[in-house]
Amino acid sequence: MNLSKSIKEDFINLLVQKYNHKEIPNSSLIPVNDPSVLFTTAGMHPLVVYLLGELHPLGQRLVNVQRCFRTDDIEEVGDTIHHTLFEMLGYWSLGDYFKELSLEITFDYFVNKLKFDPKRLYSTVFVGNTDVELDRIAIEKWKELYRSVGIEPEVWDGKDFNENTRIFPLLKTENWWGPAGETGPCGPDSELFYWRGKEKPDFRRFVPWDTSNMFIEISNNVFMGYNKTKEKTYVPLVQKNIDFGGGFERITLISQFKESDGSLDMKYSVYDTELFDTQRTLLEELSGKSFQDSTKEEIKNLRIILDHMRGIIFLLTDGVIPSNKDRGYILRRLIRRVMRSGKVLGIEKSFIIELGTSFFETYKLQYTHFESQLESICEILSSEIEKFNKTLDKGLRKIEELSEEKEVITGRDLFYIFETYGFPCELSLEALDVNGKDRLTIIDDFNECMRKHQELSRNSSIGKFKGGLSDSSEETTKLHTLQHLLLRTLQLTISDEIHQKGSNITPERLRLDINLDRKITQDEIQTIELTVSEKINEGISVDKFDLPKNEAERIGAEHEFGQKYPDTVSVFVIGLRENVNINDASRKDYLSAEFCGGPHVQNTNEIVSDGKRFKILNQEKIGSGILRIKASLV
Ligand code: SER
């Protein structure tokens, strides 16, 4: 690891000693100071407040190496240069120097410190648009820097290339950085590329912004002069900043494998660098496959495993837990992709813990927060693996069935499999071996189903928060109390394990989603309707109590698991036994109790007037184990 260690050290030393920067610590992958992103995707996230003008305790010139995690490149992982987790060399000027010195520093690092041949470097800059003009300052500075090493650079005119073309003004899609989330600091940028070919680049075949990876992007100088607001406007920042990011793994790749003429064979990837020596050897042993002499597909899967396993260990040590949401979902997806790649490679043995432990041991030397976390993260990993093994078997069986039954498989089918078995769409696609246009159509279709589903559950959770009511009319209020009665009756008639999973109430009907993986039988419906009607007729009182949350939980009040509630909650109790103090109550002392904001009737006999009767209107299975019931007074 001497080479990679010195790459980092040289970078920090240059910035600290020659350019007067102060080294700042490495931050968590769970963003601090920037709620606009799920992960720390660049070294600038922990610095957002300082980029926006707050004074940093260490001054205006900062430097570090930051662990970063990105999902936007996840489909690229497996090629020669992309990662999910990577380390970024970063330096910043917070309202101190601007474009010129920063390009000078960048050039100094690559050409003088790392001894990258400047003839292999190519620069891109922002071409300008109606808001921000062509970056003439960056162009002039690059010209000066290239000329200082005897290169005569020409600026691309957008059409023709010649052998001196070296500086490329490009559109906002290429040369504008950020914000990473919806809002935040951003600005035009200038990227630096390393040409890896044997011959000089033939621009008719390769350009820096293509996907061939013949030009490797090694760094980005962001001229952070704007703040994008919620209203989508770009407000110029009073304090102009520099945000530099350099790709540590890519720089290591070039440094380690470049030939004496500076070229870099396409067979070398970031996974072949010394950064992965131990784990590469281990994985080769475990899989019996070699990183150099295997099929393209096998090499891709080997690389995916290395990338994702490293990412998994970093996410876990930063406290991310596998789940179905946000960061947890990304982690779950990485683990599942690793397992899937393992299957594709035919690795019989379980390998994840062993490989993960190996990454842990390597990085714990550098990252002190890893300390004493090994046991707990292995436990989390093991239980996740066990869960997914079950899912995999079930999901794969279902897919086999499906492909026998149907000629054309749609995104909706795969969404059903995802919802019912938790089997991810991409794995289904791989199992079905669907490629090209069909794959895109299915993904679109799947995403549309997902979008609709999310909208539904978002509405129902907003609904839940407001008690699921469309209004607070008399009719809706009656149906609301009826809903509590119905839930309790379902528990009494079918199972105590039934809970509310969503609700929506209008003046015409109530809708209740519950966890039940079957429909209710006719007999049960009759019993339920009868019981609810009896309770209505009995004239039972409905009372509201404001209780500390733990007290409300202790008395057994219904609430949605995992939902965030305030410290004090209101609880609606139907039929609290006389002479029982709510603070001493338990489930046997009342008919129903629920965390709820109301409104409700005060006595169940207010529910029915005009000779109406409670009736279950219909029921429908809406997804994995959820039954939707509609009911009303008719
Ligand atoms: N924030 C910029 C990037 O990620 C520079 O670090 O490219």
XYZ file of C-alpha atoms and ligand atoms in Angstrom:
641
model
C 0.000 0.000 0.000
C 2.996 2.295 -0.211
C 2.027 3.840 -3.482
C -1.546 4.702 -2.569
C -0.448 5.936 0.840
C 2.028 8.306 -0.715
C -0.587 9.543 -3.207
C -2.683 10.732 -0.305
C 0.223 12.035 1.723
C 1.727 13.941 -1.190
C -1.603 15.559 -1.843
C -2.145 16.667 1.744
C 1.467 17.802 2.134
C 1.415 19.838 -1.047
C -1.748 21.619 -0.012
C -0.691 22.135 3.584
C 2.929 23.055 3.075
C 3.012 24.860 -0.229
C -0.473 26.320 -0.391
C -1.215 26.888 3.269
C -4.307 24.696 3.689
C -5.443 23.074 6.936
C -6.364 19.408 7.031
C -9.921 18.711 8.179
C -11.212 15.369 9.436
C -13.070 12.836 7.375
C -16.860 12.838 7.897
C -19.519 10.158 8.063
C -21.233 8.859 4.916
C -24.454 9.900 6.605
C -24.302 13.595 5.789
C -23.604 16.133 8.466
C -24.506 19.725 7.631
C -26.351 18.805 4.446
C -29.865 17.383 4.724
C -30.361 17.668 0.940
C -28.596 14.378 0.191
C -28.893 10.773 1.336
C -25.155 10.162 1.402
C -21.946 12.128 1.477
C -21.233 11.996 -2.263
C -18.354 14.465 -2.244
C -16.040 16.117 0.232
C -18.043 19.335 -0.009
C -21.168 18.069 1.794
C -19.866 18.464 5.331
C -18.798 21.973 4.300
C -22.071 23.273 2.893
C -22.707 25.797 5.677
C -19.176 27.154 5.247
C -19.520 27.333 1.488
C -22.622 29.416 2.122
C -20.716 31.884 4.279
C -20.319 30.646 7.828
C -16.756 30.959 9.116
C -14.854 27.693 9.347
C -12.820 27.353 12.564
C -9.762 26.266 10.588
C -9.876 29.152 8.162
C -10.488 29.624 4.452
C -8.169 26.997 2.968
C -9.012 23.395 3.734
C -7.923 19.970 2.533
C -8.769 16.318 3.222
C -9.428 12.852 1.855
C -13.129 12.055 2.238
C -14.949 8.728 2.007
C -17.835 9.174 -0.451
C -20.710 7.024 -1.615
C -22.625 7.435 -4.870
C -25.458 5.466 -6.332
C -25.692 7.243 -9.674
C -22.775 5.222 -11.026
C -23.993 1.882 -9.702
C -24.837 0.514 -13.153
C -21.331 1.400 -14.305
C -19.661 -0.562 -11.520
C -17.844 -3.464 -13.091
C -16.124 -1.371 -15.763
C -12.559 -0.155 -15.255
C -13.095 3.050 -13.298
C -16.434 3.291 -11.460
C -17.220 2.731 -7.800
C -20.058 3.223 -5.387
C -17.774 3.849 -2.427
C -14.612 5.768 -3.161
C -12.200 8.153 -1.540
C -11.957 11.710 -2.768
C -8.972 13.985 -2.531
C -10.436 17.395 -1.798
C -9.342 20.944 -1.237
C -11.355 24.089 -0.744
C -11.031 27.819 -0.798
C -13.831 29.404 1.201
C -14.002 32.874 -0.269
C -10.208 33.087 -0.543
C -8.488 32.411 -3.889
C -10.586 31.541 -6.928
C -10.205 29.945 -10.362
C -6.635 30.756 -11.326
C -4.752 29.612 -8.278
C -6.956 26.554 -7.971
C -6.173 25.382 -11.513
C -2.517 26.067 -10.803
C -2.616 23.882 -7.675
C -4.375 21.075 -9.548
C -1.832 21.178 -12.355
C 1.034 21.300 -9.864
C -0.231 18.175 -8.092
C -0.693 16.051 -11.196
C 2.276 17.205 -13.230
C 4.933 17.966 -10.630
C 4.007 15.747 -7.702
C 2.518 12.714 -9.433
C 4.586 13.166 -12.602
C 1.622 12.575 -14.904
C 2.719 13.412 -18.443
C 0.972 16.744 -19.217
C 0.628 15.679 -22.865
C -1.892 13.117 -21.632
C -4.011 15.710 -19.824
C -7.114 17.296 -21.353
C -9.371 19.934 -19.824
C -13.048 20.726 -20.110
C -14.676 24.031 -19.134
C -18.177 25.506 -19.104
C -19.309 26.810 -22.501
C -21.825 29.253 -20.986
C -25.574 29.721 -21.220
C -28.061 32.558 -20.839
C -27.282 32.876 -17.112
C -23.544 32.366 -16.931
C -20.989 33.199 -19.599
C -18.293 31.064 -21.262
C -15.531 30.400 -18.734
C -12.834 32.550 -20.358
C -10.808 32.767 -17.165
C -10.478 28.992 -16.907
C -9.612 28.751 -20.614
C -6.857 31.352 -20.347
C -5.446 29.757 -17.209
C -5.354 26.284 -18.768
C -3.620 27.746 -21.836
C -0.999 29.327 -19.640
C -0.453 26.110 -17.663
C -0.107 23.913 -20.760
C 2.207 26.437 -22.394
C 4.399 26.434 -19.278
C 5.273 22.795 -20.067
C 5.778 23.337 -23.773
C 2.331 22.316 -25.014
C 0.476 24.556 -27.454
C -3.196 24.014 -26.529
C -6.136 24.842 -28.736
C -9.672 25.393 -27.643
C -12.298 23.228 -29.314
C -14.735 25.290 -31.374
C -17.542 22.782 -30.925
C -17.038 21.311 -34.411
C -13.567 20.504 -35.636
C -10.668 18.896 -33.838
C -6.997 19.020 -34.632
C -3.996 17.494 -32.981
C -3.595 20.427 -30.604
C -7.182 20.435 -29.385
C -6.878 20.229 -25.606
C -9.467 22.463 -23.937
C -13.134 21.630 -24.489
C -15.916 24.090 -23.637
C -18.968 21.940 -22.887
C -22.595 22.322 -21.929
C -24.081 22.511 -18.470
C -24.780 18.768 -18.490
C -21.017 18.200 -18.514
C -19.469 21.230 -16.859
C -21.704 22.438 -14.128
C -21.476 20.825 -10.735
C -24.277 20.473 -8.273
C -26.102 20.950 -6.204
C -26.076 17.269 -5.367
C -29.539 17.515 -3.820
C -32.357 19.930 -4.718
C -30.692 23.010 -3.281
C -27.239 24.227 -2.293
C -23.979 25.619 -3.566
C -23.041 24.936 -7.173
C -21.318 26.447 -10.164
C -19.466 25.896 -13.425
C -16.597 23.463 -13.225
C -13.520 22.335 -15.049
C -12.643 18.675 -15.297
C -9.262 17.162 -15.987
C -8.904 13.937 -17.986
C -6.055 11.483 -18.472
C -5.748 9.879 -21.901
C -4.863 6.193 -21.515
C -4.316 5.162 -25.162
C -1.046 4.151 -26.815
C -1.380 6.660 -29.643
C -2.537 10.252 -29.432
C -6.339 10.412 -29.185
C -8.274 10.273 -32.430
C -11.099 12.638 -31.547
C -13.339 11.154 -34.188
C -13.377 8.009 -32.057
C -12.834 9.189 -28.511
C -13.689 12.358 -26.636
C -13.434 13.105 -22.899
C -17.196 12.964 -22.412
C -17.833 9.601 -24.052
C -18.389 6.378 -22.130
C -15.395 4.468 -23.445
C -13.271 5.270 -20.379
C -10.314 5.918 -22.690
C -10.228 9.364 -21.172
C -10.280 8.954 -17.403
C -11.716 11.845 -15.443
C -9.268 12.379 -12.618
C -10.403 15.616 -11.061
C -12.887 18.413 -10.990
C -12.418 22.039 -9.994
C -15.799 23.502 -9.139
C -16.030 27.280 -9.188
C -18.758 27.477 -6.633
C -20.290 30.847 -7.164
C -24.030 30.125 -6.937
C -26.622 28.827 -4.547
C -29.576 26.991 -6.069
C -32.697 27.803 -4.074
C -35.940 25.880 -3.485
C -37.526 28.125 -6.119
C -34.962 26.737 -8.605
C -33.164 30.049 -9.056
C -29.388 30.409 -9.056
C -28.437 33.164 -6.658
C -24.824 34.372 -6.951
C -22.930 33.761 -3.727
C -21.244 36.743 -2.117
C -18.485 34.365 -1.119
C -16.978 32.609 -4.138
C -15.536 29.207 -3.322
C -13.353 26.555 -4.835
C -14.326 22.922 -4.437
C -11.760 20.504 -5.831
C -12.323 16.753 -5.972
C -9.813 14.161 -7.185
C -10.583 10.470 -7.702
C -8.180 8.644 -5.425
C -8.736 5.131 -6.814
C -8.388 6.337 -10.403
C -5.228 8.238 -9.599
C -3.860 5.098 -7.951
C -4.821 3.072 -11.027
C -2.919 5.383 -13.366
C 0.076 5.715 -11.048
C 0.383 1.971 -10.536
C -0.084 0.672 -14.063
C 0.950 3.347 -16.515
C 3.680 2.202 -18.885
C 6.848 4.209 -19.420
C 5.087 6.035 -22.271
C 2.220 6.881 -19.911
C -0.324 4.598 -21.564
C -2.564 2.373 -19.515
C -3.817 -0.935 -20.849
C -7.612 -1.381 -20.800
C -7.156 -4.656 -18.942
C -6.325 -2.686 -15.808
C -9.101 -1.417 -13.625
C -9.312 0.245 -10.249
C -9.948 -3.248 -8.846
C -6.502 -4.385 -9.928
C -4.755 -1.751 -7.851
C -2.970 -2.445 -4.598
C -6.025 -1.037 -2.795
C -7.767 -4.351 -3.405
C -4.793 -6.750 -3.289
C -5.876 -8.737 -0.225
C -9.544 -8.976 -1.112
C -8.883 -9.690 -4.777
C -6.722 -12.669 -3.853
C -9.325 -13.851 -1.362
C -12.136 -13.572 -3.872
C -10.109 -15.397 -6.503
C -9.632 -18.232 -4.037
C -13.278 -18.280 -3.037
C -14.599 -18.203 -6.581
C -11.887 -20.088 -8.411
C -12.020 -17.295 -11.016
C -9.289 -14.907 -11.973
C -9.646 -11.155 -12.399
C -7.549 -11.283 -15.548
C -8.415 -14.543 -17.317
C -12.155 -14.912 -17.019
C -15.054 -14.044 -19.283
C -16.119 -10.406 -19.492
C -19.244 -11.211 -17.531
C -17.314 -13.010 -14.813
C -14.820 -10.189 -14.430
C -17.678 -7.744 -14.152
C -19.264 -9.763 -11.366
C -15.969 -10.143 -9.526
C -15.512 -6.377 -9.662
C -19.077 -5.752 -8.507
C -18.474 -7.955 -5.486
C -15.298 -6.093 -4.519
C -16.865 -2.692 -4.992
C -20.078 -3.457 -3.184
C -18.499 -5.364 -0.310
C -16.252 -2.418 0.439
C -19.263 -0.096 0.238
C -21.296 -2.373 2.507
C -18.613 -2.335 5.200
C -18.323 1.449 5.030
C -22.091 1.939 5.196
C -22.482 -0.464 8.102
C -19.654 1.105 10.092
C -21.284 4.487 9.584
C -24.436 3.109 11.169
C -26.630 2.326 8.160
C -28.914 -0.674 8.754
C -30.527 -2.653 5.918
C -34.187 -1.718 5.474
C -36.758 -0.930 2.815
C -36.200 2.788 2.880
C -33.639 5.370 1.853
C -30.094 4.544 2.963
C -31.142 1.217 4.408
C -32.613 0.218 1.074
C -29.445 1.112 -0.801
C -27.447 -1.005 1.622
C -29.907 -3.873 1.260
C -29.616 -3.564 -2.502
C -25.831 -3.735 -2.375
C -25.925 -6.867 -0.239
C -28.428 -8.464 -2.589
C -26.416 -7.571 -5.659
C -23.337 -9.130 -4.097
C -25.271 -12.307 -3.389
C -26.618 -12.330 -6.892
C -23.131 -11.858 -8.397
C -21.894 -14.652 -6.138
C -24.572 -16.926 -7.576
C -23.711 -15.936 -11.140
C -20.088 -16.829 -10.431
C -21.186 -20.114 -8.938
C -19.633 -19.484 -5.537
C -21.154 -22.210 -3.391
C -19.686 -21.230 -0.055
C -20.993 -18.247 1.845
C -18.316 -15.665 1.274
C -19.752 -12.355 2.363
C -18.718 -12.401 5.994
C -15.195 -13.492 5.139
C -14.727 -10.867 2.471
C -16.406 -8.169 4.545
C -14.180 -8.956 7.504
C -11.163 -8.668 5.280
C -12.187 -5.173 4.119
C -12.890 -4.278 7.707
C -9.401 -5.310 8.786
C -7.780 -3.365 5.956
C -9.641 -0.126 6.532
C -9.804 -0.156 10.316
C -6.163 0.920 10.339
C -7.106 4.103 8.584
C -10.630 4.720 9.871
C -10.716 4.783 13.656
C -14.502 4.763 13.844
C -14.405 1.118 12.640
C -13.060 0.241 16.099
C -14.890 -2.627 17.832
C -17.725 -2.740 15.296
C -16.791 -6.021 13.626
C -19.025 -8.304 15.654
C -22.144 -6.174 15.362
C -21.823 -5.571 11.636
C -21.255 -9.280 11.000
C -24.454 -10.024 12.884
C -26.425 -7.547 10.793
C -24.913 -8.957 7.626
C -25.675 -12.558 8.569
C -29.299 -11.913 9.312
C -29.714 -9.945 6.099
C -28.130 -12.765 4.117
C -30.455 -15.301 5.681
C -33.488 -13.179 4.856
C -32.442 -12.701 1.288
C -31.651 -16.351 0.737
C -35.269 -17.130 1.473
C -36.431 -14.295 -0.773
C -34.126 -15.427 -3.559
C -35.441 -18.951 -3.557
C -39.070 -17.885 -3.505
C -38.587 -15.110 -6.043
C -36.636 -17.263 -8.464
C -39.284 -19.988 -8.256
C -41.995 -17.450 -8.976
C -40.091 -16.069 -11.939
C -39.660 -19.541 -13.358
C -43.381 -20.133 -13.024
C -44.128 -16.812 -14.606
C -41.889 -17.372 -17.597
C -43.557 -20.723 -18.168
C -47.033 -19.204 -17.923
C -46.529 -16.028 -19.925
C -44.855 -15.227 -23.182
C -44.395 -11.535 -22.486
C -43.394 -10.464 -19.010
C -44.223 -6.908 -18.034
C -42.904 -4.449 -15.473
C -46.180 -4.903 -13.633
C -45.440 -8.633 -13.225
C -42.034 -7.838 -11.817
C -43.515 -5.231 -9.528
C -45.887 -7.860 -8.198
C -42.933 -10.172 -7.526
C -41.074 -7.310 -5.865
C -44.040 -6.417 -3.688
C -44.927 -9.946 -2.739
C -41.475 -11.489 -2.332
C -39.235 -8.436 -2.010
C -37.391 -9.734 -5.086
C -35.719 -6.751 -6.796
C -36.588 -5.865 -10.383
C -32.999 -5.885 -11.572
C -32.501 -9.413 -10.276
C -35.663 -10.529 -12.024
C -34.365 -9.002 -15.231
C -31.076 -10.781 -14.818
C -32.780 -14.065 -14.035
C -34.989 -13.666 -17.096
C -32.041 -12.498 -19.161
C -33.932 -9.584 -20.678
C -31.761 -7.021 -22.417
C -31.825 -3.997 -24.671
C -35.065 -2.214 -25.468
C -37.286 -4.770 -23.732
C -35.343 -4.251 -20.565
C -35.878 -0.488 -20.703
C -39.615 -0.889 -21.353
C -39.961 -3.246 -18.407
C -37.970 -0.923 -16.139
C -40.171 2.037 -17.166
C -43.270 0.012 -16.516
C -41.931 -1.187 -13.153
C -40.959 2.352 -12.102
C -44.409 3.603 -12.988
C -45.995 0.932 -10.765
C -43.553 1.857 -8.008
C -44.393 5.553 -8.384
C -48.118 4.885 -8.117
C -47.574 2.629 -5.156
C -45.435 5.214 -3.365
C -48.011 7.892 -4.027
C -50.640 5.642 -2.514
C -48.665 4.889 0.581
C -47.606 8.518 0.904
C -51.241 9.558 0.782
C -52.182 6.938 3.265
C -49.429 7.945 5.642
C -50.387 11.610 5.349
C -53.914 10.367 5.872
C -52.779 8.427 8.900
C -51.213 11.507 10.367
C -54.459 13.427 10.088
C -56.433 10.411 11.193
C -57.016 9.483 7.535
C -59.955 11.836 7.219
C -60.892 13.743 4.123
C -62.753 16.310 6.282
C -64.213 16.603 9.735
C -67.886 16.535 8.789
C -70.435 14.760 10.979
C -70.607 11.769 8.639
C -66.839 11.411 8.439
C -66.554 11.670 12.217
C -69.080 8.871 12.676
C -67.262 6.660 10.205
C -64.017 7.407 12.000
C -65.277 5.986 15.295
C -66.775 3.153 13.325
C -63.361 2.437 11.920
C -61.913 1.994 15.426
C -64.789 -0.336 16.248
C -64.222 -2.285 13.073
C -60.502 -2.768 13.711
C -61.172 -4.062 17.200
C -63.901 -6.362 15.958
C -61.601 -7.762 13.287
C -59.066 -8.530 16.007
C -61.703 -10.194 18.165
C -63.166 -12.188 15.292
C -60.108 -13.161 13.268
C -56.828 -12.488 15.034
C -55.299 -10.240 17.610
C -52.373 -9.822 15.233
C -54.399 -7.659 12.870
C -53.367 -4.005 12.779
C -54.135 -0.976 10.684
C -51.806 -0.449 7.729
C -53.515 2.526 6.179
C -56.811 4.314 6.153
C -58.901 6.841 4.362
C -62.311 8.117 5.337
C -64.745 10.229 3.364
C -68.335 11.161 4.317
C -69.502 8.230 2.147
C -67.365 5.338 3.333
C -64.384 4.219 5.355
C -61.421 2.369 3.942
C -59.196 0.308 6.176
C -56.044 -1.576 5.148
C -55.010 -4.392 7.438
C -52.338 -7.061 7.510
C -54.221 -10.151 6.494
C -53.051 -12.428 3.712
C -56.461 -13.724 2.805
C -59.960 -12.487 2.266
C -62.542 -12.530 5.047
C -65.086 -15.319 4.712
C -68.830 -14.712 4.410
C -69.382 -16.143 7.899
C -66.805 -13.821 9.355
C -68.347 -10.861 7.565
C -71.696 -11.666 9.120
C -70.209 -11.968 12.606
C -68.272 -8.727 12.183
C -71.263 -6.767 10.927
C -73.377 -8.087 13.737
C -70.813 -7.385 16.465
C -70.162 -3.840 15.243
C -73.905 -3.139 15.129
C -74.286 -4.455 18.681
C -71.507 -2.169 19.922
C -73.148 0.775 18.238
C -76.468 -0.012 19.848
C -74.935 -0.566 23.274
C -74.163 3.155 23.457
C -70.555 2.907 24.619
C -68.677 6.053 25.568
C -65.679 7.296 23.609
C -63.061 9.249 25.578
C -59.937 11.126 24.671
C -56.826 11.107 26.881
C -53.534 12.895 26.362
C -50.793 10.575 27.552
C -47.010 10.367 27.458
C -46.119 8.172 24.497
C -44.595 5.343 26.572
C -47.655 5.338 28.842
C -49.948 5.083 25.823
C -47.861 2.176 24.540
C -47.899 0.505 27.932
C -51.684 0.454 28.170
C -51.676 -1.300 24.798
C -53.106 1.417 22.576
C -52.952 0.610 18.849
C -50.363 2.514 16.885
C -48.478 2.106 13.688
C -45.191 0.318 14.198
C -42.208 2.393 13.114
C -44.251 5.580 12.823
C -42.770 8.641 14.564
C -45.034 10.068 17.266
C -44.541 13.081 19.522
C -43.691 12.639 23.211
C -47.289 13.223 24.231
C -50.001 11.570 22.190
C -53.755 11.592 22.283
C -55.457 8.275 22.653
C -59.130 7.598 21.906
C -60.555 4.903 24.140
C -63.883 3.199 23.501
C -65.554 1.568 26.507
C -63.136 2.197 29.343
C -64.425 0.189 32.309
C -66.010 2.224 35.021
C -63.766 3.122 37.937
C -60.603 2.274 36.002
C -58.051 5.031 35.843
C -56.574 5.233 32.339
C -53.051 5.260 33.776
C -53.625 1.860 35.364
C -55.524 0.404 32.430
C -54.542 -2.608 30.364
C -56.199 -4.165 27.330
C -58.826 -6.019 29.341
C -60.114 -2.701 30.718
C -61.461 -1.273 27.478
C -62.862 -2.286 24.147
C -60.567 -0.247 21.932
C -57.754 2.263 22.348
C -55.818 3.912 19.535
C -53.222 6.644 19.127
C -55.364 9.120 17.185
C -55.900 12.805 16.577
C -59.701 12.485 16.283
C -62.339 13.754 15.799
C -64.735 11.135 17.139
C -68.295 10.904 18.388
C -68.658 10.855 22.167
C -70.844 7.780 22.314
C -71.191 4.947 19.838
C -74.974 5.436 19.744
C -74.371 8.685 17.818
C -73.060 6.653 14.895
C -76.343 5.416 13.564
C -79.316 7.507 12.763
C -82.049 7.164 10.100
C -82.208 3.391 10.606
C -78.915 2.878 8.788
C -76.896 -0.284 9.268
C -73.158 -1.010 9.281
C -72.065 -2.953 6.222
C -68.827 -4.208 4.712
C -69.026 -3.089 1.091
C -66.080 -4.901 -0.399
C -62.620 -6.271 0.198
C -59.566 -6.516 -2.016
C -55.989 -7.793 -1.640
C -53.728 -4.860 -2.466
C -50.216 -6.183 -2.050
C -47.984 -8.350 0.052
C -50.282 -9.510 2.818
C -52.504 -6.438 2.883
C -56.270 -6.591 2.672
C -58.285 -3.454 1.911
C -61.780 -3.267 3.353
C -64.378 -0.684 2.471
C -67.375 -0.264 4.726
C -70.137 2.212 5.387
C -73.533 2.883 6.906
C -76.274 1.977 4.474
N -17.904 18.354 -5.670
C -17.160 18.114 -6.857
C -17.350 16.730 -7.421
O -17.877 15.884 -6.749
C -15.711 18.352 -6.592
O -15.355 17.669 -5.445
O -16.976 16.485 -8.520
